[in-house]
Amino acid sequence: MRRAWCLALILGVPAVGACRRPQPGDPLRGLSAAERARFDSGRVVFDSAFTPEIGLGPLFNQRACGECHEAPVSGGAGDEVERHAAAFHPERPGGGRACDELVAQGGPVFQDSVTAALRTALGIDNEPVPPEATATAARTSPDVLGFGLLDAVPDSAILANADPDDRNGDGISGRPNRFFDGRLGRFGRKALVPALRDFNDGAFQIEQGITSPSVPAEGTVAGRPFPAGTDPAADPELSARGLELTDAFVRLLAPPAQQRQSREARQGRDVFTRVGCANCHVPALRTGDSAIPALRRKEVAAYTDLLLHDMGPELADICFGLATPSEFRTEPLMGLRLMPRFLHDGRATTPEQAIELHGGEGAKARDLFRALPAADQAALVAFLRTL
Amino acid sequence: MRRPAFLFLSMCLAPVVLAAQQPTPPPPPAPAGHDSLQGAVQRIDAGRRTLDVTTGVGFALRVVQLEVPMGVPVVDKEKDAPIPLRELKPGDVIRVLFGVRSGRDVAYTIERLGRMETGPDATP
């Protein structure tokens, strides 16, 4: 009897596990034991809260990665909103780049929290935005589920959807952003960051004030060095191993599985394409080669083209790299049902509001949505709620 | 039943957390006297022979202010030919070998790799 029970466990449980839809926070399917171990260990680092004694600050937004990327699981979205700022001078008489990310003044991210030591030394509660800024921006924390797959999409697949001069005349002119070293960007609301590893490594310093072998120097406070004695931990404050494990956790998080679609949702999927949403929210991208088999040549239903689009003056805020104030990367819609708020700054509380706020290249699809019968509008939203 | 499982998990994972937070020894210093970077020209003052270059990792950006003494080679990689410093423009992607002299960053060599542009042909 006991033997039979054990056999059922050995044979049955893996089979059930393999059939189960991935839940938010699960790893990708098909990981090796070593990859799974790195994923599990990385989650621990991701959720670890830092203190000033082990490196937090002196400026920071949160104490742990998992404090922002928290709902409904580690790696999910968050309700925190942080401040970015930049100066945009499209016709700069002095001959600089049109976009100044205010790096020399502490930008582009201006942290909202300080350690007690920095507060005592400077009497500030956050990093001040310099007067040179022409705009500030609010940024919510997106979920990072499935981002390893987005990282594995080859540049050529992104560029294949680019149409910067709108040669096909459809009113959509997606163009790529580029990082300062020339690489194609894809991560961040303005698609500036070219690689997931870069995003993760940089975030330790920007969000938590944690130095590492990848970013060995502390930042500045409004462009000036931190006062002596305000940063007691020796650099680097996080090891290369800590960076690698965190990256493994984020990279190997499975994308949220699409939910079973009702008849209404299936109709909504057709409406989504018919009104033109899919022109920018491209339903699927395909990954290229990867050292990790679970990321290699997979289709990822991300509903993004990872390109910049002009979204009109109502949504415009800061420039970033090549992105003008009104240009934003098409937001991935995978995991939409898990998002507490919508758009880059969380100003929309429902998908309908988010659609209504589309301008610029999104205006045509928005207007077509407005003109739909109520049943078709409801179907489209029902479809979005399955993602 | 749950408590032993939790204790076991904690015992397994605690060393991982501690190891990850334990700083490793600092990386070996760069070869004496020089470093390199790849980034975009933010500003250029050809008269004073200074360059501001934006570079970084993810959103952790930094601007490196460089002096470019007379005689420092500036090369356009695509043309495989030397160019005068004044030909560099904001948005040019450059690779710089530099070092610290009297507390200031001084360029030793500059290569122009391309432009930080949006077209598909712009990848340096």
Coordinates of C-alpha atoms in Angstrom, one line a residue:
Chain A
M1 CA 0.0 0.0 0.0
R2 CA 2.7 2.4 1.0
R3 CA 4.8 1.4 -2.0
A4 CA 1.8 2.1 -4.3
W5 CA 1.4 5.6 -2.7
C6 CA 5.1 6.3 -3.3
L7 CA 4.9 5.2 -6.9
A8 CA 1.9 7.5 -7.4
L9 CA 3.8 10.4 -5.9
I10 CA 6.9 9.7 -8.0
L11 CA 5.1 9.2 -11.3
G12 CA 2.0 11.3 -10.7
V13 CA 3.2 14.5 -9.1
P14 CA 5.7 15.5 -11.8
A15 CA 3.0 14.8 -14.4
V16 CA 0.5 17.0 -12.6
G17 CA 3.2 19.6 -12.2
A18 CA 4.0 19.5 -15.9
C19 CA 0.4 20.0 -16.8
R20 CA -0.3 22.8 -14.4
R21 CA -0.4 26.3 -15.9
P22 CA 2.6 28.3 -14.6
Q23 CA 1.6 30.6 -11.8
P24 CA 3.0 34.1 -11.4
G25 CA 6.4 33.8 -9.8
D26 CA 7.1 30.4 -11.2
P27 CA 10.3 29.7 -13.1
L28 CA 10.4 28.9 -16.8
R29 CA 9.7 25.3 -17.7
G30 CA 12.5 23.1 -18.7
L31 CA 15.2 24.5 -16.4
S32 CA 18.1 22.2 -15.5
A33 CA 18.6 21.5 -11.8
A34 CA 21.5 24.0 -11.7
E35 CA 19.4 26.7 -13.3
R36 CA 16.6 26.0 -10.9
A37 CA 18.9 26.3 -8.0
R38 CA 20.2 29.6 -9.2
F39 CA 16.7 30.8 -9.7
D40 CA 15.7 29.8 -6.1
S41 CA 18.9 31.4 -4.6
G42 CA 18.4 34.5 -6.7
R43 CA 14.9 35.0 -5.3
V44 CA 16.4 35.1 -1.8
V45 CA 18.8 37.9 -2.9
F46 CA 15.9 39.7 -4.7
D47 CA 13.9 39.7 -1.5
S48 CA 16.7 40.6 0.8
A49 CA 16.4 44.0 2.5
F50 CA 19.6 46.0 2.8
T51 CA 20.5 48.3 5.7
P52 CA 23.0 51.2 5.8
E53 CA 25.4 48.9 7.6
I54 CA 25.6 46.5 4.6
G55 CA 25.4 49.2 1.9
L56 CA 21.9 50.7 1.6
G57 CA 22.0 54.3 0.4
P58 CA 22.9 57.0 1.3
L59 CA 20.2 57.7 -1.4
F60 CA 17.7 55.0 -2.2
N61 CA 14.1 54.3 -3.3
Q62 CA 13.6 51.0 -1.6
R63 CA 15.5 48.5 0.6
A64 CA 15.0 45.5 -1.6
C65 CA 14.2 44.6 -5.2
G66 CA 11.1 42.8 -3.9
E67 CA 9.7 45.9 -2.1
C68 CA 8.8 47.4 -5.5
H69 CA 8.4 44.3 -7.6
E70 CA 6.1 42.6 -5.1
A71 CA 2.5 42.0 -6.3
P72 CA 1.2 39.4 -6.5
V73 CA 4.6 37.7 -6.1
S74 CA 8.3 38.7 -6.1
G75 CA 9.0 39.9 -9.6
G76 CA 5.5 41.4 -9.9
A77 CA 4.4 45.0 -10.1
G78 CA 4.4 47.6 -7.4
D79 CA 2.5 50.7 -6.3
E80 CA 5.6 52.7 -5.7
V81 CA 6.2 55.7 -7.9
E82 CA 9.6 57.2 -8.4
R83 CA 10.9 60.4 -9.9
H84 CA 12.9 60.8 -13.1
A85 CA 14.0 64.1 -14.6
A86 CA 15.8 65.4 -17.7
A87 CA 16.3 68.5 -19.8
F88 CA 15.2 68.5 -23.4
H89 CA 16.7 71.2 -25.7
P90 CA 15.8 70.1 -29.3
E91 CA 17.6 73.0 -30.8
R92 CA 20.5 73.5 -28.5
P93 CA 22.5 76.6 -29.5
G94 CA 25.6 75.4 -27.7
G95 CA 25.7 72.1 -29.6
G96 CA 25.0 69.4 -27.1
R97 CA 22.8 66.4 -27.4
A98 CA 19.1 67.3 -27.4
C99 CA 18.5 65.2 -24.4
D100 CA 20.4 65.9 -21.2
E101 CA 19.6 63.2 -18.7
L102 CA 21.1 65.4 -16.0
V103 CA 23.6 62.8 -15.1
A104 CA 26.1 65.4 -13.8
Q105 CA 23.4 66.7 -11.5
G106 CA 22.4 63.3 -10.1
G107 CA 19.9 62.2 -12.7
P108 CA 18.1 60.7 -14.4
V109 CA 16.6 59.0 -11.2
F110 CA 16.2 61.2 -8.2
Q111 CA 15.8 59.0 -5.1
D112 CA 13.0 59.6 -2.6
S113 CA 14.7 58.3 0.5
V114 CA 17.9 59.0 2.4
T115 CA 19.7 57.2 5.2
A116 CA 19.7 58.8 8.7
A117 CA 23.4 59.7 8.3
L118 CA 22.8 61.6 5.0
R119 CA 19.8 63.4 6.5
T120 CA 21.9 64.5 9.5
A121 CA 24.7 65.6 7.2
L122 CA 22.7 67.5 4.6
G123 CA 19.3 68.0 6.1
I124 CA 17.5 66.5 3.1
D125 CA 14.8 63.9 2.8
N126 CA 15.3 63.1 -0.8
E127 CA 17.5 64.0 -3.7
P128 CA 16.6 67.4 -5.1
V129 CA 15.8 67.8 -8.8
P130 CA 18.0 70.5 -10.3
P131 CA 16.6 73.7 -11.8
E132 CA 18.0 72.7 -15.2
A133 CA 15.3 70.0 -15.5
T134 CA 12.7 70.9 -18.1
A135 CA 10.5 68.0 -17.0
T136 CA 10.0 65.4 -14.3
A137 CA 8.4 62.0 -14.8
A138 CA 6.6 59.6 -12.5
R139 CA 7.4 56.0 -13.0
T140 CA 5.6 53.0 -11.6
S141 CA 7.3 49.6 -11.0
P142 CA 6.3 47.1 -13.7
D143 CA 6.4 43.4 -13.2
V144 CA 9.5 41.7 -14.6
L145 CA 7.8 38.3 -15.4
G146 CA 9.1 36.9 -18.7
F147 CA 11.7 39.6 -19.1
G148 CA 14.4 36.9 -19.7
L149 CA 12.5 36.0 -22.9
L150 CA 12.4 39.7 -24.0
D151 CA 16.1 39.9 -23.4
A152 CA 16.6 36.9 -25.7
V153 CA 14.7 38.5 -28.7
P154 CA 17.4 39.3 -31.3
D155 CA 17.9 42.9 -32.3
S156 CA 16.9 41.9 -35.9
A157 CA 13.4 40.9 -34.7
I158 CA 12.9 44.3 -33.1
L159 CA 14.2 46.2 -36.1
A160 CA 12.0 44.2 -38.4
N161 CA 9.0 46.0 -37.0
A162 CA 10.6 49.5 -37.1
D163 CA 9.2 51.9 -39.6
P164 CA 10.7 55.3 -38.5
D165 CA 9.5 57.1 -41.6
D166 CA 6.1 55.4 -41.7
R167 CA 6.8 54.1 -45.2
N168 CA 3.8 51.9 -45.1
G169 CA 1.6 54.9 -44.4
D170 CA -0.4 53.3 -41.5
G171 CA 0.3 56.2 -39.1
I172 CA 2.6 54.1 -37.0
S173 CA 6.3 54.8 -37.0
G174 CA 8.0 52.8 -34.4
R175 CA 11.7 53.4 -34.0
P176 CA 14.3 52.0 -31.7
N177 CA 16.1 53.8 -28.9
R178 CA 19.8 53.2 -28.3
F179 CA 22.0 53.2 -25.2
F180 CA 25.0 55.6 -25.1
D181 CA 27.4 52.9 -26.3
G182 CA 25.2 52.5 -29.4
R183 CA 23.5 49.2 -28.5
L184 CA 19.8 48.8 -29.3
G185 CA 17.7 49.6 -26.3
R186 CA 14.6 47.6 -25.1
F187 CA 14.1 47.8 -21.3
G188 CA 12.6 50.7 -19.4
R189 CA 9.6 52.8 -20.3
K190 CA 11.7 54.7 -22.9
A191 CA 13.5 51.5 -24.1
L192 CA 16.9 52.9 -23.3
V193 CA 18.6 49.8 -21.7
P194 CA 19.9 47.2 -24.1
A195 CA 20.2 44.2 -21.8
L196 CA 18.5 42.7 -18.8
R197 CA 21.7 42.2 -17.0
D198 CA 22.5 45.9 -17.4
F199 CA 19.1 46.8 -16.1
N200 CA 19.4 44.6 -13.0
D201 CA 23.0 45.6 -12.2
G202 CA 22.3 49.3 -12.5
A203 CA 19.1 49.0 -10.5
F204 CA 21.0 47.9 -7.4
Q205 CA 22.9 51.2 -7.4
I206 CA 20.0 53.4 -8.6
E207 CA 17.2 52.0 -6.5
Q208 CA 19.1 50.9 -3.3
G209 CA 22.4 52.6 -3.4
I210 CA 24.3 49.3 -3.5
T211 CA 27.6 49.2 -5.2
S212 CA 28.9 46.1 -7.0
P213 CA 31.7 45.0 -9.3
S214 CA 29.5 46.1 -12.2
V215 CA 28.8 49.5 -10.8
P216 CA 31.6 50.0 -8.3
A217 CA 31.2 53.6 -7.4
E218 CA 28.5 55.2 -5.3
G219 CA 26.3 57.7 -7.1
T220 CA 26.2 61.3 -6.1
V221 CA 23.8 63.6 -4.4
A222 CA 22.7 66.2 -6.9
G223 CA 26.1 65.7 -8.6
R224 CA 28.2 66.1 -5.5
P225 CA 30.1 63.4 -3.6
F226 CA 28.4 62.0 -0.5
P227 CA 29.7 63.7 2.7
A228 CA 32.3 61.8 4.6
G229 CA 30.9 59.2 7.0
T230 CA 27.5 58.8 5.3
D231 CA 28.4 55.6 3.5
P232 CA 29.9 53.3 6.1
A233 CA 29.9 50.0 4.1
A234 CA 33.0 49.1 2.1
D235 CA 32.6 48.9 -1.7
P236 CA 31.6 46.8 -3.5
E237 CA 28.6 46.3 -1.2
L238 CA 27.2 43.3 -3.2
S239 CA 29.3 40.6 -4.6
A240 CA 29.5 39.4 -8.2
R241 CA 27.8 36.2 -7.1
G242 CA 24.9 38.3 -5.7
L243 CA 24.5 40.1 -9.0
E244 CA 24.6 36.8 -10.9
L245 CA 21.9 35.1 -8.7
T246 CA 19.6 38.1 -8.9
D247 CA 19.9 38.2 -12.6
A248 CA 19.2 34.5 -12.8
F249 CA 16.0 34.9 -10.8
V250 CA 14.7 37.7 -13.0
R251 CA 15.9 36.1 -16.2
L252 CA 14.3 32.8 -15.5
L253 CA 10.9 34.0 -14.3
A254 CA 8.2 32.6 -16.5
P255 CA 5.8 35.0 -18.3
P256 CA 2.3 35.0 -16.8
A257 CA 0.3 32.3 -18.6
Q258 CA -2.6 33.6 -20.6
Q259 CA -5.9 32.6 -19.0
R260 CA -8.4 30.5 -20.8
Q261 CA -10.4 32.7 -23.1
S262 CA -14.2 32.9 -23.0
R263 CA -16.1 33.4 -26.3
E264 CA -16.3 37.1 -25.5
A265 CA -12.5 37.3 -24.9
R266 CA -11.9 35.5 -28.2
Q267 CA -14.0 38.0 -30.0
G268 CA -12.1 40.7 -28.1
R269 CA -8.8 39.4 -29.5
D270 CA -10.2 39.9 -33.0
V271 CA -11.3 43.4 -32.1
F272 CA -7.8 44.1 -30.7
T273 CA -6.4 43.4 -34.1
R274 CA -9.2 45.1 -36.1
V275 CA -8.9 48.5 -34.4
G276 CA -5.1 48.5 -34.7
C277 CA -3.9 47.8 -31.2
A278 CA -1.7 45.0 -32.6
N279 CA 0.2 47.4 -34.8
C280 CA 2.3 48.4 -31.8
H281 CA 1.3 45.8 -29.2
V282 CA 2.7 43.0 -31.5
P283 CA 1.2 39.8 -30.1
A284 CA 4.3 37.7 -30.2
L285 CA 8.1 38.0 -30.6
R286 CA 10.4 35.1 -31.0
T287 CA 13.6 34.6 -29.1
G288 CA 16.9 33.7 -30.8
D289 CA 19.8 31.6 -29.6
S290 CA 20.5 31.4 -25.9
A291 CA 22.8 29.6 -23.7
I292 CA 19.7 28.7 -21.6
P293 CA 17.5 26.1 -23.5
A294 CA 14.4 27.4 -21.8
L295 CA 15.0 30.8 -23.5
R296 CA 16.1 29.5 -26.8
R297 CA 13.8 30.0 -29.9
K298 CA 10.7 30.4 -27.9
E299 CA 7.6 32.5 -28.7
V300 CA 6.8 35.1 -26.2
A301 CA 3.3 36.6 -26.2
A302 CA 4.5 39.9 -24.9
Y303 CA 2.2 42.2 -26.9
T304 CA 4.9 44.8 -27.6
D305 CA 7.3 45.7 -30.4
L306 CA 9.9 47.1 -27.9
L307 CA 10.0 50.2 -30.1
L308 CA 9.4 53.9 -29.4
H309 CA 6.1 55.5 -30.5
D310 CA 4.9 59.1 -30.2
M311 CA 2.0 59.0 -27.7
G312 CA 1.1 62.7 -28.0
P313 CA 1.5 65.7 -25.8
E314 CA -0.9 64.7 -23.0
L315 CA 1.4 61.8 -21.9
A316 CA 4.7 63.5 -22.7
D317 CA 7.2 63.9 -19.9
I318 CA 11.0 63.5 -20.1
C319 CA 13.4 62.7 -22.9
F320 CA 15.7 59.7 -22.5
G321 CA 18.5 58.8 -24.9
L322 CA 17.0 59.2 -28.3
A323 CA 13.4 59.2 -27.0
T324 CA 11.7 62.6 -27.1
P325 CA 9.4 63.6 -24.3
S326 CA 6.3 62.2 -26.1
E327 CA 7.9 58.9 -27.2
F328 CA 7.4 55.8 -25.1
R329 CA 8.2 52.1 -25.7
T330 CA 5.1 50.0 -26.4
E331 CA 4.3 48.7 -22.9
P332 CA 4.2 44.8 -22.9
L333 CA 0.7 43.7 -22.1
M334 CA 1.6 40.2 -20.9
G335 CA 0.6 40.1 -17.3
L336 CA -1.9 42.9 -17.7
R337 CA -4.4 41.2 -15.5
L338 CA -1.9 41.4 -12.6
M339 CA -1.2 45.1 -13.0
P340 CA -2.7 47.4 -10.3
R341 CA -2.5 50.5 -12.5
F342 CA -1.7 51.3 -16.1
L343 CA 0.5 53.5 -18.3
H344 CA 4.1 54.5 -17.3
D345 CA 3.0 56.7 -14.4
G346 CA 0.0 54.7 -13.2
R347 CA -2.4 57.4 -14.0
A348 CA -5.0 55.0 -15.4
T349 CA -6.8 52.7 -13.1
T350 CA -8.5 50.6 -15.7
P351 CA -7.6 49.3 -19.2
E352 CA -10.4 51.5 -20.6
Q353 CA -8.9 54.6 -19.1
A354 CA -5.5 53.6 -20.5
I355 CA -6.9 53.2 -24.0
E356 CA -8.7 56.6 -23.7
L357 CA -5.3 58.2 -22.8
H358 CA -3.6 57.0 -25.9
G359 CA -2.7 59.9 -28.2
G360 CA -0.2 60.5 -31.0
E361 CA 0.3 57.3 -33.0
G362 CA -2.2 55.6 -30.7
A363 CA -5.0 58.1 -31.4
K364 CA -6.4 56.3 -34.4
A365 CA -6.8 53.0 -32.5
R366 CA -8.3 54.9 -29.6
D367 CA -10.8 56.6 -31.8
L368 CA -11.8 53.3 -33.4
F369 CA -12.2 51.9 -29.9
R370 CA -14.5 54.8 -29.0
A371 CA -16.6 54.2 -32.1
L372 CA -17.1 50.5 -31.3
P373 CA -20.4 49.1 -30.0
A374 CA -20.4 48.6 -26.3
A375 CA -20.3 44.8 -26.7
D376 CA -17.1 45.0 -28.8
Q377 CA -15.5 47.4 -26.3
A378 CA -16.4 45.0 -23.5
A379 CA -15.0 42.1 -25.5
L380 CA -11.7 43.8 -26.1
V381 CA -11.3 44.5 -22.4
A382 CA -12.3 40.9 -21.6
F383 CA -9.5 39.8 -23.9
L384 CA -7.0 42.1 -22.2
R385 CA -8.0 40.7 -18.8
T386 CA -6.9 37.3 -19.9
L387 CA -3.3 38.4 -20.6
Chain B
M1 CA 4.9 19.6 9.6
R2 CA 5.2 23.1 8.2
R3 CA 7.7 24.3 10.8
P4 CA 10.4 21.7 10.1
A5 CA 10.1 22.3 6.4
F6 CA 10.5 26.0 6.9
L7 CA 13.4 25.5 9.2
F8 CA 15.1 23.2 6.7
L9 CA 14.5 25.8 3.9
S10 CA 15.9 28.6 6.0
M11 CA 19.0 26.5 6.9
C12 CA 19.6 25.8 3.2
L13 CA 19.1 29.4 2.0
A14 CA 20.7 31.4 4.8
P15 CA 24.3 30.7 3.5
V16 CA 23.2 31.9 0.1
V17 CA 22.0 35.2 1.4
L18 CA 25.0 35.7 3.6
A19 CA 27.3 34.8 0.7
A20 CA 25.6 37.1 -1.7
Q21 CA 25.7 40.1 0.7
Q22 CA 29.3 39.4 1.7
P23 CA 31.5 41.7 -0.3
T24 CA 34.0 40.0 -2.5
P25 CA 37.5 41.3 -2.5
P26 CA 37.7 44.4 -4.8
P27 CA 38.5 43.6 -8.4
P28 CA 42.2 43.9 -9.4
P29 CA 43.1 47.4 -10.4
A30 CA 43.2 48.3 -14.1
P31 CA 46.6 48.2 -15.7
A32 CA 48.5 51.1 -14.2
G33 CA 47.6 54.4 -15.6
H34 CA 44.7 53.8 -17.9
D35 CA 41.0 52.9 -18.2
S36 CA 38.6 52.7 -21.1
L37 CA 35.0 53.5 -21.8
Q38 CA 32.5 53.5 -24.6
G39 CA 29.8 56.1 -24.6
A40 CA 28.1 59.0 -26.3
V41 CA 29.6 62.5 -26.6
Q42 CA 27.3 64.7 -24.5
R43 CA 29.2 68.0 -25.1
I44 CA 32.4 69.1 -26.8
D45 CA 34.4 72.2 -26.5
A46 CA 37.0 72.0 -29.3
G47 CA 38.6 75.3 -28.2
R48 CA 39.4 74.0 -24.7
R49 CA 39.8 70.5 -26.0
T50 CA 37.4 68.9 -23.5
L51 CA 34.7 66.3 -23.9
D52 CA 31.8 65.2 -21.8
V53 CA 31.0 61.5 -22.4
T54 CA 27.8 59.8 -21.1
T55 CA 28.2 56.1 -20.2
G56 CA 27.0 53.7 -17.5
V57 CA 25.2 50.5 -16.7
G58 CA 21.4 50.4 -17.1
F59 CA 20.0 53.6 -15.4
A60 CA 23.2 54.0 -13.4
L61 CA 24.7 56.6 -15.7
R62 CA 27.8 58.7 -15.3
V63 CA 29.4 61.5 -17.2
V64 CA 33.1 61.4 -17.7
Q65 CA 34.8 64.7 -18.3
L66 CA 37.9 64.3 -20.4
E67 CA 40.7 66.6 -21.4
V68 CA 42.1 65.9 -24.9
P69 CA 45.7 67.2 -25.2
M70 CA 47.1 68.2 -28.6
G71 CA 48.4 65.2 -30.4
V72 CA 46.0 62.6 -29.0
P73 CA 44.9 60.5 -31.9
V74 CA 41.2 60.8 -32.9
V75 CA 40.2 58.1 -35.4
D76 CA 37.0 57.5 -37.4
K77 CA 36.8 53.7 -37.3
E78 CA 34.5 53.4 -40.3
K79 CA 36.8 55.5 -42.5
D80 CA 39.8 54.1 -40.8
A81 CA 41.3 57.6 -40.9
P82 CA 42.3 60.3 -38.4
I83 CA 39.9 63.2 -37.9
P84 CA 40.4 66.5 -36.1
L85 CA 38.8 66.7 -32.6
R86 CA 36.3 69.3 -33.8
E87 CA 34.7 66.8 -36.1
L88 CA 33.3 64.9 -33.1
K89 CA 29.7 65.8 -32.5
P90 CA 27.2 65.4 -29.7
G91 CA 25.7 61.9 -30.1
D92 CA 28.8 60.4 -31.6
V93 CA 29.5 57.0 -30.0
I94 CA 33.2 56.8 -29.1
R95 CA 35.6 54.5 -27.4
V96 CA 38.2 56.2 -25.3
L97 CA 41.4 55.0 -23.6
F98 CA 42.2 57.4 -20.8
G99 CA 44.1 57.9 -17.6
V100 CA 44.3 60.2 -14.6
R101 CA 46.9 63.0 -14.6
S102 CA 46.9 65.6 -11.8
G103 CA 43.5 64.4 -10.7
R104 CA 41.9 64.9 -14.1
D105 CA 40.8 62.3 -16.7
V106 CA 42.9 62.7 -19.8
A107 CA 42.3 60.9 -23.1
Y108 CA 45.1 58.9 -24.7
T109 CA 43.2 57.6 -27.8
I110 CA 39.7 58.3 -29.2
E111 CA 37.9 56.1 -31.7
R112 CA 34.6 57.3 -33.3
L113 CA 32.5 54.2 -33.7
G114 CA 29.3 55.6 -35.1
R115 CA 26.3 57.7 -34.0
M116 CA 23.7 57.2 -31.4
E117 CA 21.0 57.2 -34.0
T118 CA 17.7 55.4 -34.4
G119 CA 18.3 53.8 -37.8
P120 CA 18.9 50.1 -38.2
D121 CA 22.4 50.8 -39.7
A122 CA 23.6 52.8 -36.7
T123 CA 24.8 50.1 -34.5
P124 CA 28.5 50.8 -34.0

